[in-house]
Every structure is written in structure tokens, then in C-alpha cells.
Short mmCIF file of C-alpha atoms and ligand atoms in Angstrom, two decimals:
data_model
loop_
_atom_site.label_atom_id
_atom_site.label_comp_id
_atom_site.label_asym_id
_atom_site.label_seq_id
_atom_site.Cartn_x
_atom_site.Cartn_y
_atom_site.Cartn_z
CA MET A 1 -6.10 -1.76 -38.33
CA VAL A 2 -7.78 -5.03 -37.51
CA ARG A 3 -9.36 -5.21 -34.14
CA PRO A 4 -12.01 -7.61 -32.90
CA THR A 5 -15.33 -5.81 -33.06
CA LYS A 6 -17.66 -5.51 -30.12
CA CYS A 7 -15.28 -7.01 -27.59
CA ARG A 8 -16.80 -4.85 -24.83
CA CYS A 9 -14.35 -5.37 -22.02
CA VAL A 10 -15.88 -5.41 -18.58
CA GLU A 11 -13.48 -4.86 -15.66
CA ALA A 12 -15.72 -5.99 -12.83
CA GLU A 13 -18.85 -8.04 -12.71
CA PRO A 14 -21.73 -6.61 -10.65
CA ASN A 15 -21.93 -7.59 -6.98
CA VAL A 16 -25.67 -7.10 -6.82
CA VAL A 17 -27.64 -8.44 -9.75
CA TYR A 18 -31.25 -7.81 -8.74
CA PHE A 19 -33.10 -4.68 -7.62
CA LYS A 20 -36.76 -4.68 -6.69
CA PRO A 21 -39.23 -1.99 -5.58
CA ARG A 22 -40.24 -2.42 -1.95
CA GLY A 23 -43.74 -3.65 -1.13
CA VAL A 24 -44.66 -4.96 -4.55
CA PRO A 25 -45.24 -8.72 -4.79
CA LEU A 26 -42.97 -10.39 -7.33
CA THR A 27 -46.01 -11.69 -9.21
CA ASP A 28 -47.21 -8.12 -9.89
CA LEU A 29 -43.78 -6.90 -10.84
CA ASP A 30 -42.51 -6.12 -14.31
CA GLU A 31 -38.81 -6.66 -14.81
CA VAL A 32 -36.20 -5.07 -17.05
CA VAL A 33 -32.85 -6.62 -17.91
CA LEU A 34 -29.63 -4.65 -17.88
CA ALA A 35 -26.84 -6.40 -19.81
CA VAL A 36 -23.49 -6.56 -18.02
CA GLU A 37 -21.82 -4.30 -20.63
CA GLU A 38 -24.62 -1.75 -20.04
CA TYR A 39 -23.91 -1.91 -16.32
CA GLU A 40 -20.22 -1.32 -17.10
CA ALA A 41 -21.06 1.70 -19.30
CA ILE A 42 -23.09 3.24 -16.46
CA ARG A 43 -20.26 2.53 -14.02
CA LEU A 44 -17.64 4.21 -16.20
CA ALA A 45 -19.70 7.18 -17.41
CA ASP A 46 -21.93 7.97 -14.46
CA LEU A 47 -20.06 6.66 -11.43
CA GLU A 48 -16.44 7.24 -12.45
CA GLY A 49 -17.54 10.30 -14.45
CA LEU A 50 -15.51 9.49 -17.56
CA GLU A 51 -16.14 11.21 -20.87
CA GLN A 52 -17.43 8.86 -23.56
CA GLU A 53 -14.11 8.73 -25.45
CA PRO A 54 -11.91 7.42 -22.58
CA ALA A 55 -14.76 5.23 -21.37
CA ALA A 56 -15.02 3.67 -24.83
CA VAL A 57 -11.26 3.00 -24.77
CA ARG A 58 -11.60 1.27 -21.40
CA MET A 59 -14.23 -1.05 -22.87
CA GLY A 60 -12.37 -1.52 -26.17
CA VAL A 61 -15.24 -0.23 -28.32
CA SER A 62 -15.82 2.80 -30.53
CA ARG A 63 -17.22 5.97 -29.01
CA GLN A 64 -20.38 5.44 -31.05
CA THR A 65 -20.87 1.95 -29.70
CA PHE A 66 -20.21 3.14 -26.17
CA GLY A 67 -22.76 5.92 -26.63
CA ARG A 68 -25.35 3.44 -27.83
CA VAL A 69 -24.74 1.02 -24.97
CA LEU A 70 -24.89 3.87 -22.44
CA GLU A 71 -28.12 5.24 -23.90
CA THR A 72 -29.81 1.85 -23.76
CA ALA A 73 -28.61 1.37 -20.19
CA ARG A 74 -29.94 4.74 -19.04
CA ARG A 75 -33.31 4.18 -20.73
CA THR A 76 -33.62 0.76 -19.09
CA ILE A 77 -32.83 2.15 -15.64
CA ALA A 78 -35.17 5.11 -16.16
CA ASP A 79 -37.95 2.74 -17.18
CA ALA A 80 -37.44 0.76 -13.98
CA ILE A 81 -37.34 3.80 -11.70
CA ILE A 82 -40.23 5.71 -13.30
CA ASN A 83 -42.49 2.73 -13.91
CA GLY A 84 -41.60 0.79 -10.77
CA LYS A 85 -39.99 -2.25 -12.33
CA ALA A 86 -37.40 -4.64 -11.00
CA ILE A 87 -33.92 -4.63 -12.57
CA ARG A 88 -32.09 -7.84 -13.33
CA ILE A 89 -28.43 -7.50 -14.36
CA GLU A 90 -27.25 -10.40 -16.46
CA GLY A 91 -26.05 -11.63 -19.81
CA GLY A 92 -25.09 -9.48 -22.75
CA ASP A 93 -22.18 -9.61 -25.14
CA PHE A 94 -18.89 -8.93 -23.37
CA VAL A 95 -15.56 -10.34 -22.23
CA MET A 96 -13.92 -9.89 -18.86
CA ALA A 97 -10.76 -7.79 -18.93
CA MET A 98 -7.92 -9.91 -17.56
CA ARG A 99 -4.69 -9.04 -15.77
CA LYS A 100 -1.65 -11.21 -16.33
CA PHE A 101 0.67 -12.20 -13.48
CA ARG A 102 3.95 -14.07 -13.39
CA CYS A 103 5.81 -15.81 -10.59
CA SER A 104 9.52 -14.88 -10.46
CA ASP A 105 10.27 -18.09 -8.58
CA CYS A 106 8.93 -20.79 -10.86
CA GLY A 107 8.05 -18.75 -13.95
CA HIS A 108 4.40 -19.73 -13.87
CA ALA A 109 2.12 -17.20 -15.62
CA TRP A 110 -1.62 -16.90 -15.26
CA GLU A 111 -4.52 -14.50 -15.71
CA VAL A 112 -6.93 -13.04 -13.21
CA ALA A 113 -10.18 -11.18 -13.89
CA TYR A 114 -9.66 -7.43 -13.73
CA GLY A 115 -11.91 -6.76 -10.76
CA ALA A 116 -10.57 -9.64 -8.66
CA ALA A 117 -8.04 -9.20 -5.87
CA ARG A 118 -4.32 -9.27 -6.69
CA PRO A 119 -3.15 -12.84 -6.04
CA ALA A 120 -1.15 -13.15 -2.81
CA ALA A 121 0.80 -16.23 -3.85
CA CYS A 122 1.70 -18.21 -6.95
CA PRO A 123 -0.94 -20.90 -7.57
CA GLN A 124 1.82 -23.28 -8.69
CA CYS A 125 4.56 -23.02 -6.04
CA GLN A 126 2.66 -21.02 -3.36
CA LYS A 127 5.49 -18.48 -3.03
CA PRO A 128 4.56 -14.80 -2.73
CA SER A 129 6.81 -13.75 -5.64
CA VAL A 130 3.91 -12.46 -7.73
CA HIS A 131 4.45 -9.71 -10.29
CA ARG A 132 2.44 -8.16 -13.08
CA ALA A 133 3.66 -9.83 -16.26
CA GLU A 134 6.00 -7.69 -18.42
CA GLU A 135 3.64 -7.71 -21.39
CA ASP A 136 0.89 -6.44 -19.14
CA ARG A 137 2.57 -3.27 -17.86
CA GLY A 138 1.90 -1.09 -20.89
CA TYR A 139 -1.66 -2.24 -20.75
CA ALA A 140 -2.12 -0.88 -17.26
CA ARG A 141 -0.42 2.41 -18.15
CA ALA A 142 -2.30 2.95 -21.39
CA GLY A 143 -5.63 2.29 -19.76
CA ALA A 144 -7.35 -1.05 -19.68
CA GLY A 145 -9.10 -2.31 -22.71
CA ARG A 146 -7.67 -1.11 -25.97
CA GLY A 147 -7.28 -4.07 -28.27
CA ARG A 148 -6.22 -6.35 -25.45
CA CYS A 149 -9.35 -8.29 -24.68
CA ARG A 150 -8.01 -11.76 -24.06
CA GLY A 151 -10.61 -12.50 -21.45
CA ARG A 152 -13.13 -15.24 -21.24
CA ARG A 153 -16.63 -14.84 -22.55
CA GLY A 154 -19.03 -13.39 -20.06
CA PRO A 155 -21.95 -15.36 -18.74
CA GLY A 156 -24.55 -15.47 -21.46
CA GLY A 157 -27.47 -16.88 -19.53
CA PRO A 158 -29.12 -17.11 -16.15
CA ASN A 159 -26.34 -19.22 -14.62
CA ARG A 160 -25.55 -16.95 -11.73
ZN1 ZN B 1 5.61 -19.91 -8.60
#
């Protein structure tokens, strides 16, 4: 079965993108970079407590790829904590998982990033008749990610 490789769906972008040890001047500080898909792997495996298989499905990657991303992420964070480095979260190779909505009034359909709030009104006619699009329902039930990465490319650089 053909499936885009390495799509690495991320459901929510990080709210905080920089961590720094207290009392160390920035000039003396080493910095490590955690890619956004590595952040997502940590979130799914270590915060949500998912096994690697379902976590890999959520991100739309193989279990092996997920394991690799998670291992790199943990080593990066360990390096920062043990060696007193700052952590910058940015970049990487990922797409945002998107949810599709449809307005039952005017028929307008649009997509919203997975982590964003559910839209309160249709952006076209401003009426509150907002529903998850039909073709999106199975997606929510089956678990986000699998083969359905239609999202935009994630930020690749320091444009935060
Ligand atoms: Zn509408």
C-alpha cells in the first residue's frame, strides 16, 4: 500500500518553545534543539503514556520510525538536563494534523489545525452551524494520523 513516507503528523504545536537553566548567562549557555516531531513523540509516549504502536499510528509513521524519533528526543532532553543546556523547540520534518469542518448553512468547508479550538462560527456566513465534515468522522474514530496527513508543512526555520 502506498503511503507518503515520513509524514509525521503533529496534533499540537508547542506553547513554550524555549527552556533555560536559571542563573546561567545566555552567553555561557549551550543549547540543544528539539524538533517539533520529537516534542510530539515525547508528548504521546511520555505524557499521554501511549505504547509505541498506537503512538506511531497517531503520527502516521512506522513503529520503528517512532522509536527512533522518541529515542533522539529523550537523548536530547537528557543532554540538556544533565549537562545544563537550554532547549529550543523548533523546526523538523512534520505536517500539522488537520480537522475538517463544514457549515450546514452555506456548505462552506475548511480545515483547522488539530490542536486549535473548534470553530464557533462559519468563516463564510458567520452562522454557528459548524459540523465535523462527513469524511472526517472515521478519521476521528480510527485515531488521528493514519494515512490522512493533509496538513500544511510545519515551520522549517526560526520564524516563530
Ligand atoms: Zn456558512
